[in-house]
Coordinates of C-alpha atoms and ligand atoms in Angstrom, one line a residue:
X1 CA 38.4 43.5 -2.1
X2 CA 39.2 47.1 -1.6
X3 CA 40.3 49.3 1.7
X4 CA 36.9 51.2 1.8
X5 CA 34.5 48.4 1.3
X6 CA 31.8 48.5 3.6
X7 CA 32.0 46.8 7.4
X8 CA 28.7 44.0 7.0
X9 CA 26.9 44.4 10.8
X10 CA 23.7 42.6 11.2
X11 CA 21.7 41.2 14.2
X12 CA 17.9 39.7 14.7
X13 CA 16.7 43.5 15.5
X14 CA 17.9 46.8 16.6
X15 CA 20.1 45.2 19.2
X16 CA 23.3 45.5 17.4
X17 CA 23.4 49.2 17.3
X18 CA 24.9 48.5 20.6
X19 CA 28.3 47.6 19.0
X20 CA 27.9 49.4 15.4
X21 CA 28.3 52.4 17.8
X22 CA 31.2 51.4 19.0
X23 CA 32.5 50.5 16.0
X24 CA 31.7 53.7 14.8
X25 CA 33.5 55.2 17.8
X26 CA 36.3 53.4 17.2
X27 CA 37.0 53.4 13.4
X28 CA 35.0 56.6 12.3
X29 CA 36.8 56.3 8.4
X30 CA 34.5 52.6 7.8
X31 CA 31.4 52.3 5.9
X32 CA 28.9 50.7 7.7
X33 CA 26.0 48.6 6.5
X34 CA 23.4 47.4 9.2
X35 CA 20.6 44.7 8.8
X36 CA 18.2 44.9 11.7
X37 CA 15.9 41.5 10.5
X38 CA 13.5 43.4 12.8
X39 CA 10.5 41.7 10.7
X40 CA 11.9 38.2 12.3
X41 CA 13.1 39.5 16.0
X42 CA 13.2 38.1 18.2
X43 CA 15.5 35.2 17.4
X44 CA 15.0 34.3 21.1
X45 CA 11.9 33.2 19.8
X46 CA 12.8 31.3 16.3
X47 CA 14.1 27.6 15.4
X48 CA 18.2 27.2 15.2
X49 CA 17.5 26.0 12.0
X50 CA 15.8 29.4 10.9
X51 CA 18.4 31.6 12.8
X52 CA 20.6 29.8 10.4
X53 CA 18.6 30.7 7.5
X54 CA 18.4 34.1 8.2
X55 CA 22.2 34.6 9.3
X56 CA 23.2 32.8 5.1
X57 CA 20.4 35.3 3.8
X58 CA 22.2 38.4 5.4
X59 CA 25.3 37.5 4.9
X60 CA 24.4 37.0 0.9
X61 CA 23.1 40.5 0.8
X62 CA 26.3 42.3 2.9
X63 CA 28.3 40.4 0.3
X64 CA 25.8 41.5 -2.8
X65 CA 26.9 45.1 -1.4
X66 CA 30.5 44.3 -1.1
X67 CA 31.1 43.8 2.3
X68 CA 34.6 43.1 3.0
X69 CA 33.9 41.6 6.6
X70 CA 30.4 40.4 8.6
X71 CA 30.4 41.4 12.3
X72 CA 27.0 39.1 13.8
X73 CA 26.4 41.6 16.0
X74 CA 24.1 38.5 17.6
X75 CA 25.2 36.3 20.5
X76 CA 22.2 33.8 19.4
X77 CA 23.5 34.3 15.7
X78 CA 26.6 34.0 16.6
X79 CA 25.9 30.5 18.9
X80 CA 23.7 29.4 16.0
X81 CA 25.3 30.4 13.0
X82 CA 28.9 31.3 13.0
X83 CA 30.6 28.0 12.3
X84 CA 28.6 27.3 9.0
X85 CA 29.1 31.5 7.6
X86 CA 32.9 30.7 8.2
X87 CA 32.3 27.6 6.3
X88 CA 30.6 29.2 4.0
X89 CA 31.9 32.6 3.2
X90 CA 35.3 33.7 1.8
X91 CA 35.6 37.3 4.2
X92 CA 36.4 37.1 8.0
X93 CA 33.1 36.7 9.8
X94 CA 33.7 38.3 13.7
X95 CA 30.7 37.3 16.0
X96 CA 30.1 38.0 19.9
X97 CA 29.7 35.6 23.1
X98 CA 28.9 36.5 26.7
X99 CA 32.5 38.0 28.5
X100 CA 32.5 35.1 30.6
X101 CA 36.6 35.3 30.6
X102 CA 36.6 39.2 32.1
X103 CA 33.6 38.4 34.3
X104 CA 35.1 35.5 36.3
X105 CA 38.5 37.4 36.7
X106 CA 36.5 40.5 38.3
X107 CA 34.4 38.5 40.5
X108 CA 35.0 39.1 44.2
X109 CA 31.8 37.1 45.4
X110 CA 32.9 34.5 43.6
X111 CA 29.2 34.5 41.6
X112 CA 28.9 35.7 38.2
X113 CA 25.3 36.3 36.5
X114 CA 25.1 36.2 32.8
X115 CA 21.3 37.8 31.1
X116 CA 21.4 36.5 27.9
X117 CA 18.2 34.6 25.1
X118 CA 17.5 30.6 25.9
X119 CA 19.6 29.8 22.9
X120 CA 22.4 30.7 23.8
X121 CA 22.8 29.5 27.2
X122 CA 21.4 26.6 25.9
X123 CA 24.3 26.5 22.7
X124 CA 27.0 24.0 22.8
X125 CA 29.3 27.2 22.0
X126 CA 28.0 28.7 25.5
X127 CA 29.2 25.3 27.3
X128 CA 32.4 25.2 25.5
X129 CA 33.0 28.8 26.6
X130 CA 32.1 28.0 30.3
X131 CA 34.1 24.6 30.0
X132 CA 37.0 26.8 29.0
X133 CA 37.1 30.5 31.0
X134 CA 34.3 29.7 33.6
X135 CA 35.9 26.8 35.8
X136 CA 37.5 29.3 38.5
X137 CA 33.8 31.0 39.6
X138 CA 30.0 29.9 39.8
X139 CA 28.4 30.9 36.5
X140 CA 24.8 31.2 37.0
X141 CA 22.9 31.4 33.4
X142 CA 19.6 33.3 33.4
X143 CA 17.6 33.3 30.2
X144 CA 15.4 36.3 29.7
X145 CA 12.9 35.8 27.5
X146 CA 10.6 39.4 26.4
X147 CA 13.7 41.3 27.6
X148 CA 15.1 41.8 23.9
X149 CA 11.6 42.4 22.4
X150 CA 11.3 45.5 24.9
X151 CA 14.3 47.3 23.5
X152 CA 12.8 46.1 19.9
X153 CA 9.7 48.5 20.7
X154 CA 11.7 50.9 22.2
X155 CA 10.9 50.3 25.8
X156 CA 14.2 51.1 27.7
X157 CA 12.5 52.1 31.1
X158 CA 9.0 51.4 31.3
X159 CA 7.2 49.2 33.2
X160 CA 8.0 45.8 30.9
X161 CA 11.5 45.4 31.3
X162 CA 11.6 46.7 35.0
X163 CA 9.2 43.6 35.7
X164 CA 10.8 41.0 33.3
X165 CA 14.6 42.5 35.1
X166 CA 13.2 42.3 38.4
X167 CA 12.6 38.6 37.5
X168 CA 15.7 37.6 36.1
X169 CA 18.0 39.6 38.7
X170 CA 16.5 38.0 41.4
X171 CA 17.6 34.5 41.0
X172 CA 21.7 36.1 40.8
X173 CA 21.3 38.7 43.2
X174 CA 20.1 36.3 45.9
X175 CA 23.2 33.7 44.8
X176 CA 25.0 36.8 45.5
X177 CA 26.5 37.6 41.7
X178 CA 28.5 40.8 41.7
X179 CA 29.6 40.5 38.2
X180 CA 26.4 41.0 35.3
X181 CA 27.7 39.9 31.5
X182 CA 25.0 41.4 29.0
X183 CA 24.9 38.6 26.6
X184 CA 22.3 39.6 24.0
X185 CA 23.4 42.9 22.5
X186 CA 19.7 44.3 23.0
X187 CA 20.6 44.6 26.7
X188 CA 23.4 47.5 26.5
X189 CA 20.5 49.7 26.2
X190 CA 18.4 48.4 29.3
X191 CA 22.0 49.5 31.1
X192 CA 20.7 52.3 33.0
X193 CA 17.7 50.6 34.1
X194 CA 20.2 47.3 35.3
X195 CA 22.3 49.5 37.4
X196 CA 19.1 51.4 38.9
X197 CA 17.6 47.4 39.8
X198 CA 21.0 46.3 41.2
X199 CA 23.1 49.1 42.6
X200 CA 26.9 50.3 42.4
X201 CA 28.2 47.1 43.9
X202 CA 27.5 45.1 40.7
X203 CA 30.0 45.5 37.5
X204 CA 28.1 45.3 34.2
X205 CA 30.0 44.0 31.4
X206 CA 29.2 44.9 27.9
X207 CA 31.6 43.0 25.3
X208 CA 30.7 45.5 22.1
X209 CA 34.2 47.1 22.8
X210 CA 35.8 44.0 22.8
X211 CA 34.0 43.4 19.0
X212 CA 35.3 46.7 17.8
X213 CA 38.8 46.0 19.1
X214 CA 38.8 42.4 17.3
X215 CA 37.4 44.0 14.2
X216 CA 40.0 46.2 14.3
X217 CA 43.3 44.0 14.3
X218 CA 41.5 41.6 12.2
X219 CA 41.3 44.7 9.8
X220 CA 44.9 45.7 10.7
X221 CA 46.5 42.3 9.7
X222 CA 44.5 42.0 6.3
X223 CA 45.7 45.6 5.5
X224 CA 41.9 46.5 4.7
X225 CA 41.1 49.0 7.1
X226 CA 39.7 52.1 5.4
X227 CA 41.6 55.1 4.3
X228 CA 41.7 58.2 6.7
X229 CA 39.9 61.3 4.9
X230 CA 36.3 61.7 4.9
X231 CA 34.4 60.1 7.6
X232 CA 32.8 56.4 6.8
X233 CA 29.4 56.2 5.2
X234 CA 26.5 54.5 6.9
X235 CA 23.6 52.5 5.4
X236 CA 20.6 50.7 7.5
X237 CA 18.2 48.4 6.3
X238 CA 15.6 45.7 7.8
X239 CA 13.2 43.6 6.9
X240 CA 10.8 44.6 9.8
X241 CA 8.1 48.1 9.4
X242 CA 10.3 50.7 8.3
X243 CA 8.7 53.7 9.9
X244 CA 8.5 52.7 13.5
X245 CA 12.0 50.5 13.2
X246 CA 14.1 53.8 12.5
X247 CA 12.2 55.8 14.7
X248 CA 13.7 53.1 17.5
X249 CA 17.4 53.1 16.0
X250 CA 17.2 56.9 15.3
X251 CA 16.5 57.4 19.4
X252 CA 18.8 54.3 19.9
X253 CA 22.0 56.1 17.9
X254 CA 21.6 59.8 19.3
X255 CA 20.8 60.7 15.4
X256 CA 18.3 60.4 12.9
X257 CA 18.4 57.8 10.4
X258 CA 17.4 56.6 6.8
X259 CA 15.9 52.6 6.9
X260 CA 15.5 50.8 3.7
X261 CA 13.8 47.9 3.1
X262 CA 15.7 44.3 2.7
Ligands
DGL1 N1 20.4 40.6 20.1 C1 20.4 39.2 20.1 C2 21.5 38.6 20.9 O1 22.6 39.2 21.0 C3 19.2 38.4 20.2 C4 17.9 39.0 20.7 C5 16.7 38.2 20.1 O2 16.4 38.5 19.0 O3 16.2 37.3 20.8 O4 21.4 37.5 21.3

């Protein structure tokens, strides 16, 4: 396995970008490779069983291309899939779960609201988590259901997800949450809209930083990060329509670019 293998990101749809970019930020000399499975999104929608399909399938192709580590960009990948790619898989596999730990130490209400897909607030990873880091403040779960769908078509600040947020934050904001985890990495990109529905009093917490610092030490310690010189390459593919998929990502990125098909 060499230094400037690619860095293997996927998630169910465009979602993900939301931490490539700050992996991208964060180690600009990586290759990147990104699977939007846009044709299956949203996973919110799907059987465990074929979240776990799709998550071996990816993972095959990153590896086909030489990936040298996966980052499920996917908190319901991540609930529904991580264990058996670890099993399965020789390369460090780095997933993402709601910040419940951060949340409940910034709380000052005591009432922490987390937005995330039915699977996983329903995952036996999400109760182990809120057994483990979510004793010392009330965690109020709140599945969203059409949310990630609206930043699949691109919808960021339309009608849709001002109703479907409206609906969701109602529930926490009534309970009194002052602390919001984003726990579908679709959301990031709703984040202007969030803070327009619930104010400057809420924090929003976003864990795609926390990813890219993981991925980093776990890079560190295996001595694989990439050599400095020329800036890391990107690729994107996805098995969803190709045209109106990178026209999303393009706007979704800042930049304009190439899809190929899975
Ligand atoms: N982006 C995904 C997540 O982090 C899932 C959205 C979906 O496909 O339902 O959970």
């Amino acid at each position: 396995m060499g230094n400037n293998n690619p860095v293997g990101v996927f998630d169910s749809g465009v979602g993900g970008l939301s931490v490539l970019r700050r992996i991208r930020a964060d180690l600009p000399h990586e290759t990147l490779l990104y699977v939007a499975d846009s044709g299956h999104a949203p996973y919110g929608g799907q059987t465990l069983e074929f979240i776990l399909r799709r998550s071996v399938a990816i993972t095959e192709f990153l590896l086909e291309r030489g990936a040298k580590v996966v980052v499920v960009a996917c908190n319901t990948a991540t609930a529904a899939a991580i264990a058996q790619l670890r099993r399965q898989f020789d390369i460090p596999v780095i997933g993402i779960e709601p910040a419940i730990k951060p949340a409940v130490a910034m709380t000052r209400s005591g009432v922490v609201g987390i937005l995330a897909t039915g699977h996983t607030v329903r995952s036996a990873k999400f109760a182990d988590l809120l057994d483990r880091h979510g004793r010392q403040a009330r965690v109020l779960a709140q599945p969203c259901p059409g949310l990630a769908d609206c930043v699949e078509q691109g919808e960021l600040g339309g009608l849709r997800p001002r109703i479907l947020l409206e609906r969701y934050l109602a529930p926490l904001l009534a309970e009194d949450a002052d602390t919001l985890v984003l726990g579908c990495t679709h959301y990031p990109f709703l984040t202007p809209l969030i803070e327009r529905l619930v104010g400057p009093e809420v924090s929003i917490l976003d864990p795609s930083a926390a990813v890219a610092r993981h991925l980093r030490n776990r890079l560190e310690a295996l001595d694989l990060l990439a050599d400095r010189g020329a800036p890391g390459g990107e690729g994107y593919f996805t098995s969803g329509a190709p045209v109106p998929t990178a026209q999303v990502m393009s706007r979704l990125l800042g930049y304009s670019i190439t899809l190929d098909v899975l």
